[in-house]
Amino acid sequence: MEKENHKISVREILNVTKGELVTGNEECLCQNFERDSREVKEGDIYLGIQGETINGSIYFEEAFSNGAKGAILQDIQITKEQKEKYKNKFIIIVENTIKAMQQIATYKRSMYKIPVVAITGSVGKTSTKDMVANVMNEKFNTLKTQGNYNNHIGVPLTIFRLKNEDALTIEMGMNHSGEISTLTKIAKPTVCVITNIGTAHIGNLGSRENILKAKLEILEGMEKGGTVVINNDNDLLHKWYLENKEKYKIITYGIENESDFSAENIESKEDGSTYTLKGTNVKINVPVGGNHFVLNSLCAIAVGSIFEIPMEKIKHGIESFELTKKRMDITKTAENITIINDCYNANYDSMKAALEYLGKIENKRKIAVLGDMLELGEYSKELHEKVGQEIIKNKIDILIVVGKEAKHIANIAKTEMNKENIIECESNEEAANEINKIKKTNDCILFKASNGMKFGEIIEKIHN
């Protein structure tokens, strides 16, 4: 029976989207979906998404020439000639392609009775998702969100990739309230993880309390009897836990606050940490440095415990974990300079964690190359100044800043650092030139900024 392969028929797509079949066969079965006409492979279904300036539906013929057997489109007229030309393929017209994707993904999710772990938080979502998925994979054939496909398009695309897997670990991000509500109702998680409540997108949401409310939307789609896993060291999550522990099944993890899963005897090194799981004699080795990765591993242990994964397998899942690129991606140049590429994104909490990690590195000159943190609105100056305090606190040797907002970091650092060790740059090119002038063998250089700052350009110019 074809349903065992978890394919969806055109008829089912028409039912859930209320779309119009312009040409094609209702019995045709759909499995792989692609939104980029250039990336379409034989047998794919093309999704013509309306972007900010261009309607992707206009590229459906390119998708067909690349092998698509069907297309779901919006706001486009199909001519008689096109109907005749593509009579052996199908074309469905819907009111809104993104909404249709979400409806199809919701339907596809309903075909599976499997564990679904959904992860959200202000910082650490992707690395936590990767570590949790690695642990889940020790028992289940686990599908996980690729990269940070965590929004209103990425979550449906992840669910479309489900085939014969028997578990799903999915990341959920947001910029505004209401967005996670939509995602969780599609994914219907059996376990909800909240890594922390920080300041990412505070410019849109107005306060950390509003960010907490937006992240807690994840519970709206949680299946009955599901479990919530929270970072108990986070002040707002700890308060929420104390107020709601009778209402939900909650598992806590943390280092500072008494939690269900906690670490003690933590030994931090440049390339990782070891600790003892509190209340046991189990020693955990985390292959990436920084206390935030200790917390990620505690989260993975908590999730593993829900699914009764043996501790030896949980340990193996943590120890074999690899970071998504551009997140604490540590490499060495030919001159033995350590490069920490953490420039995928940035907010105050992730800046603080990265600088704490850099500060603990011994016997190396510590250089922080920092750029603007975006989407902070009226809080931008205050939060950049707080990063400046972290520069001082962690005894960073040289600070290089790029961008208008990053100047606030430099202004605070100047109150205690030697001004000669603070370099303010107007462009990535200028920053690369300055680094190439001052870099020495055995330096350790951290790169951290919001993705829009394109810090990869600097790394390319110095990584030789």
XYZ file of C-alpha atoms in Angstrom:
464
model
C 0.000 0.000 0.000
C 1.460 3.373 -1.090
C 0.489 5.095 2.174
C 3.185 3.062 3.891
C 5.665 5.143 1.915
C 4.027 8.291 3.345
C 3.340 9.773 -0.050
C 0.467 12.218 -0.490
C -1.843 12.186 -3.517
C -2.815 15.244 -5.532
C -6.405 14.609 -4.396
C -5.330 14.873 -0.744
C -3.434 18.107 -1.468
C -6.559 19.531 -3.118
C -8.643 18.519 -0.088
C -6.371 20.144 2.507
C -5.530 23.299 0.514
C -8.874 23.816 -1.303
C -6.725 24.442 -4.372
C -7.754 24.206 -8.030
C -6.340 21.468 -10.280
C -5.566 23.235 -13.568
C -4.064 20.184 -15.243
C -2.963 16.697 -14.214
C -4.115 13.531 -12.459
C -5.597 13.479 -8.940
C -4.072 10.048 -8.318
C -0.484 11.262 -8.800
C 1.598 10.691 -5.643
C 3.876 13.342 -4.153
C 6.883 12.870 -1.907
C 9.697 15.403 -2.402
C 8.974 19.143 -2.444
C 11.360 21.908 -3.580
C 10.953 25.698 -3.544
C 13.992 26.588 -5.707
C 13.347 25.844 -9.398
C 17.118 25.517 -9.976
C 17.404 22.776 -7.336
C 14.485 20.673 -8.573
C 15.245 16.994 -9.228
C 13.378 14.365 -11.197
C 9.970 13.665 -9.624
C 9.946 16.656 -7.245
C 6.952 18.890 -6.617
C 7.762 22.569 -7.191
C 6.456 25.160 -4.706
C 6.119 28.607 -6.241
C 6.514 30.901 -3.221
C 5.690 34.601 -3.306
C 8.798 36.424 -2.084
C 9.189 40.068 -1.111
C 9.689 41.146 -4.722
C 9.289 38.086 -6.964
C 6.588 35.445 -7.254
C 8.417 32.103 -7.484
C 5.440 30.694 -9.407
C 6.724 32.343 -12.597
C 9.596 29.817 -12.627
C 7.379 26.731 -12.828
C 8.391 25.964 -16.421
C 12.073 25.941 -15.413
C 11.114 23.533 -12.599
C 9.302 21.292 -15.090
C 12.290 21.295 -17.446
C 14.466 20.185 -14.475
C 12.207 17.186 -13.846
C 9.387 18.347 -11.559
C 6.263 16.267 -12.038
C 3.965 18.835 -10.487
C 3.738 22.393 -9.191
C 1.761 24.259 -6.554
C 1.460 27.906 -7.572
C -0.270 31.186 -6.743
C -1.209 34.426 -8.541
C -0.458 33.137 -12.025
C -2.499 32.491 -15.202
C -1.788 29.215 -17.000
C -2.337 29.524 -20.765
C -4.087 26.962 -22.978
C -0.738 26.233 -24.614
C 0.907 25.578 -21.229
C -1.965 23.291 -20.162
C -1.489 21.270 -23.334
C 2.301 21.268 -23.076
C 2.259 20.038 -19.439
C -0.773 17.714 -19.580
C 1.398 14.857 -18.246
C 2.291 16.884 -15.148
C -0.006 18.536 -12.602
C -0.517 22.176 -11.696
C -2.444 23.246 -8.612
C -3.308 26.902 -8.055
C -3.803 27.968 -4.434
C -4.571 31.302 -2.807
C -1.297 31.356 -0.862
C 1.538 28.874 -1.421
C 3.076 29.281 2.045
C -0.283 28.650 3.717
C -0.777 25.631 1.422
C 2.664 24.288 2.429
C 1.674 24.583 6.081
C -1.640 22.796 5.456
C 0.063 19.945 3.579
C 2.757 19.662 6.294
C 0.078 19.511 9.013
C -1.629 16.707 7.088
C 1.647 14.847 6.544
C 2.545 15.109 10.253
C -0.847 13.515 11.076
C 0.230 10.392 9.126
C 2.991 9.665 11.686
C 2.693 8.416 15.259
C 6.300 9.159 16.246
C 8.212 11.117 18.925
C 8.592 14.751 17.872
C 10.985 16.944 19.878
C 10.470 20.662 19.194
C 13.156 23.110 20.349
C 12.921 26.867 20.743
C 14.749 29.575 22.695
C 16.517 32.911 22.284
C 19.932 31.350 21.765
C 21.373 27.863 21.340
C 18.440 26.362 19.401
C 20.466 24.945 16.535
C 23.320 23.484 18.582
C 20.842 22.039 21.108
C 18.773 20.580 18.258
C 21.868 18.967 16.742
C 22.936 17.443 20.071
C 19.421 16.232 20.965
C 19.025 14.708 17.489
C 22.361 12.915 17.887
C 21.164 11.381 21.155
C 17.747 10.502 19.679
C 19.512 8.854 16.751
C 21.063 6.348 19.174
C 17.618 4.716 19.503
C 15.529 6.037 16.599
C 16.029 6.742 12.912
C 15.783 10.507 13.485
C 15.114 13.286 10.999
C 16.226 16.752 12.116
C 15.916 20.318 10.887
C 18.718 21.032 8.415
C 20.762 24.106 9.380
C 18.314 26.641 10.751
C 15.249 25.852 8.612
C 13.171 26.910 11.592
C 10.543 29.339 10.328
C 7.113 29.307 8.628
C 8.712 27.855 5.472
C 11.536 25.796 7.003
C 9.332 23.771 9.386
C 6.970 22.551 6.617
C 9.955 21.761 4.370
C 11.471 19.669 7.191
C 8.228 17.732 7.678
C 8.017 17.126 3.906
C 11.353 15.291 4.207
C 9.859 12.701 6.585
C 9.869 9.275 4.976
C 10.628 6.143 6.980
C 12.072 7.888 10.040
C 10.621 7.034 13.430
C 11.489 10.304 15.254
C 11.752 14.000 14.415
C 13.803 16.728 16.116
C 12.663 20.109 14.898
C 13.821 23.666 15.577
C 11.353 26.562 15.854
C 12.404 30.182 15.554
C 10.472 33.431 15.514
C 10.745 37.195 15.118
C 7.226 38.100 16.287
C 4.507 36.742 18.544
C 2.133 34.246 16.918
C 4.797 32.629 14.730
C 5.667 29.707 17.017
C 1.950 29.121 17.587
C 1.627 28.407 13.849
C 4.696 26.133 13.772
C 3.798 24.023 16.804
C 0.287 23.387 15.489
C 1.887 21.981 12.335
C 4.515 19.839 14.103
C 2.427 18.698 17.115
C 5.439 17.948 19.350
C 5.455 15.228 21.989
C 8.335 16.984 23.803
C 8.857 20.771 23.903
C 12.289 22.179 24.789
C 12.891 25.850 25.696
C 16.622 26.610 25.899
C 16.399 30.126 27.370
C 14.708 33.523 27.224
C 17.153 36.230 26.220
C 17.041 39.417 24.183
C 16.956 38.205 20.548
C 14.212 40.138 18.651
C 13.479 42.290 21.701
C 13.131 45.210 19.265
C 10.058 43.490 17.803
C 8.598 42.107 21.026
C 9.292 44.904 23.486
C 10.408 42.967 26.586
C 11.872 39.660 27.747
C 8.505 38.863 29.311
C 6.896 39.168 25.861
C 9.655 36.963 24.432
C 8.795 34.357 27.097
C 5.115 34.491 26.081
C 6.064 34.060 22.414
C 8.332 31.058 23.158
C 5.658 29.461 25.371
C 3.370 29.356 22.331
C 5.233 26.106 21.593
C 2.997 24.428 24.201
C -0.151 25.222 22.194
C 0.513 22.387 19.741
C 2.032 19.888 22.192
C 0.290 16.523 22.151
C -1.744 15.593 25.226
C 0.507 14.083 27.893
C 3.609 15.696 26.375
C 6.675 16.781 28.357
C 8.258 20.231 28.650
C 12.057 20.420 29.071
C 13.468 23.762 30.279
C 16.777 25.386 31.159
C 16.227 25.996 34.871
C 19.200 28.390 35.100
C 17.334 30.975 33.015
C 15.641 33.419 35.382
C 12.325 33.726 33.532
C 12.057 29.997 32.785
C 12.874 29.153 36.421
C 10.085 31.493 37.582
C 7.680 29.976 35.029
C 8.601 26.463 36.219
C 7.844 27.316 39.862
C 4.465 28.730 38.832
C 3.505 25.894 36.442
C 5.075 22.682 37.760
C 1.664 21.319 38.805
C 0.073 22.161 35.441
C 2.608 20.519 33.078
C 4.924 17.542 33.095
C 8.238 19.456 33.289
C 11.835 18.198 33.328
C 14.519 20.722 34.269
C 18.231 20.942 33.510
C 20.787 23.420 34.814
C 24.126 24.084 36.476
C 23.296 26.823 38.998
C 19.725 26.006 40.091
C 18.712 22.638 41.582
C 17.452 20.662 38.564
C 16.466 17.153 37.487
C 19.670 16.959 35.421
C 22.670 18.939 36.614
C 26.452 19.030 36.145
C 29.163 19.139 38.789
C 32.973 19.000 38.744
C 33.010 20.792 35.387
C 36.452 20.907 33.750
C 36.577 23.340 30.818
C 39.170 23.196 28.051
C 39.534 24.994 24.734
C 38.155 22.064 22.747
C 35.568 20.698 25.173
C 34.386 20.073 28.711
C 34.000 17.125 31.050
C 31.677 16.903 34.023
C 29.942 14.463 36.325
C 26.181 14.104 36.070
C 25.028 15.156 39.528
C 23.771 12.331 41.719
C 25.558 9.687 39.611
C 29.117 8.610 38.858
C 28.514 9.130 35.124
C 31.219 11.245 33.452
C 30.174 13.184 30.348
C 32.592 14.462 27.684
C 31.307 17.389 25.609
C 33.353 17.831 22.396
C 32.833 21.625 22.165
C 34.074 24.204 24.664
C 31.888 26.562 26.703
C 29.406 26.184 29.570
C 26.499 26.729 27.163
C 27.418 23.415 25.515
C 27.404 21.749 28.938
C 23.813 23.004 29.244
C 23.020 21.696 25.729
C 24.317 18.271 26.731
C 22.219 18.279 29.933
C 19.202 19.069 27.756
C 20.072 16.118 25.485
C 20.366 13.836 28.538
C 16.953 15.039 29.765
C 15.345 14.302 26.385
C 17.118 10.932 26.154
C 15.741 9.998 29.578
C 12.157 10.648 28.409
C 12.609 8.022 25.690
C 14.501 5.631 27.984
C 17.685 5.755 25.922
C 20.452 3.938 27.876
C 23.066 6.256 29.409
C 25.926 4.693 27.415
C 24.073 5.527 24.197
C 23.251 9.056 25.426
C 26.962 9.578 26.201
C 27.919 8.352 22.722
C 25.359 10.691 21.133
C 26.848 13.668 22.975
C 30.484 12.715 22.344
C 29.959 12.205 18.591
C 28.068 15.495 18.176
C 29.293 17.940 15.524
C 28.362 21.600 15.293
C 26.464 23.123 12.390
C 28.983 25.257 10.455
C 29.429 28.911 11.489
C 28.418 28.087 15.050
C 31.561 27.964 17.205
C 33.304 26.505 14.158
C 36.935 26.319 15.343
C 39.774 26.019 12.827
C 43.512 26.771 12.665
C 45.304 28.829 10.026
C 48.690 27.976 8.527
C 50.211 30.356 11.129
C 48.648 28.319 13.977
C 46.116 31.053 14.707
C 42.868 29.706 16.187
C 39.783 31.053 14.396
C 36.424 30.826 16.179
C 33.764 31.413 13.524
C 30.538 32.104 15.420
C 29.195 34.667 12.983
C 25.965 32.980 11.890
C 23.961 35.196 14.218
C 24.277 37.263 17.362
C 22.310 38.586 20.295
C 23.482 39.648 23.737
C 23.175 36.159 25.253
C 25.172 34.424 22.512
C 27.786 37.239 22.531
C 28.167 36.795 26.311
C 28.577 33.006 25.976
C 31.155 33.352 23.163
C 33.188 35.939 25.094
C 33.135 33.804 28.250
C 34.487 30.927 26.158
C 37.220 33.137 24.642
C 38.093 34.508 28.105
C 38.818 31.036 29.476
C 41.379 30.185 26.786
C 44.870 30.172 28.270
C 48.317 31.033 26.871
C 46.979 32.807 23.790
C 46.379 36.441 22.886
C 42.593 36.827 22.842
C 41.164 38.948 20.008
C 37.408 39.601 19.657
C 36.124 40.828 16.285
C 32.546 41.923 16.919
C 29.878 43.451 14.701
C 26.382 44.831 15.058
C 23.630 42.780 16.685
C 20.507 43.484 14.621
C 16.763 43.653 15.403
C 17.225 45.131 18.878
C 15.229 48.345 18.288
C 15.318 50.830 21.175
C 17.350 48.343 23.273
C 20.265 48.307 20.826
C 22.561 50.831 22.550
C 21.999 49.308 26.018
C 22.660 45.718 24.867
C 25.766 46.622 22.847
C 27.087 48.446 25.934
C 26.463 45.286 27.992
C 28.645 43.385 25.483
C 31.354 46.005 26.171
C 31.147 45.076 29.857
C 31.675 41.418 28.901
C 34.832 42.410 26.979
C 36.221 43.944 30.194
C 35.003 41.113 32.444
C 36.576 38.389 30.289
C 39.905 40.267 29.930
C 39.935 40.286 26.122
C 43.313 41.550 24.868
C 42.277 43.227 21.602
C 38.823 44.376 20.469
C 37.975 45.080 16.836
C 34.467 46.361 16.076
C 32.648 46.832 12.772
C 29.396 48.748 12.364
C 27.470 51.681 13.768
C 25.960 49.867 16.763
C 29.180 47.997 17.631
C 30.789 51.371 18.449
C 28.803 51.231 21.719
C 30.758 48.051 22.593
C 34.014 49.921 22.010
C 32.882 52.958 24.037
C 32.340 50.845 27.161
C 35.528 48.800 26.623
C 37.525 52.074 26.455
C 36.654 52.812 30.091
C 39.035 50.073 31.238
C 41.023 48.795 28.242
C 44.089 50.397 26.691
C 42.667 52.456 23.790
C 45.487 51.229 21.535
C 43.981 47.734 21.823
C 40.567 48.859 20.510
C 40.172 49.217 16.753
C 36.972 50.663 15.234
C 36.340 49.821 11.577
C 33.853 51.112 9.044
C 33.868 48.018 6.810
C 34.692 44.309 6.716
C 37.569 45.030 4.342
C 39.095 47.511 6.802
C 38.704 44.961 9.627
C 40.450 42.251 7.583
C 43.338 44.633 6.824
C 43.699 45.544 10.515
C 43.684 41.885 11.578
C 46.301 40.999 8.972
C 48.511 43.803 10.350
C 48.331 42.729 14.003
C 47.871 38.936 13.953
C 50.592 36.758 15.454
C 51.264 33.024 15.737
C 49.173 31.364 18.483
C 46.551 34.144 18.579
C 42.927 33.157 19.198
C 40.437 35.273 17.209
C 36.657 35.208 17.788
C 34.323 36.458 15.035
C 30.793 37.248 16.176
C 28.034 39.381 14.603
C 24.558 39.125 13.169
C 24.424 37.276 9.855
C 23.596 40.498 7.993
C 27.076 41.830 8.822
C 28.587 39.199 6.467
C 31.615 38.503 8.667
C 32.472 35.513 6.486
C 34.073 38.106 4.166
C 36.608 38.999 6.875
C 37.431 35.365 7.670
C 38.045 34.593 3.980
C 40.606 37.418 3.782
C 42.610 36.287 6.817
C 42.240 32.495 6.668
C 45.347 31.533 4.723
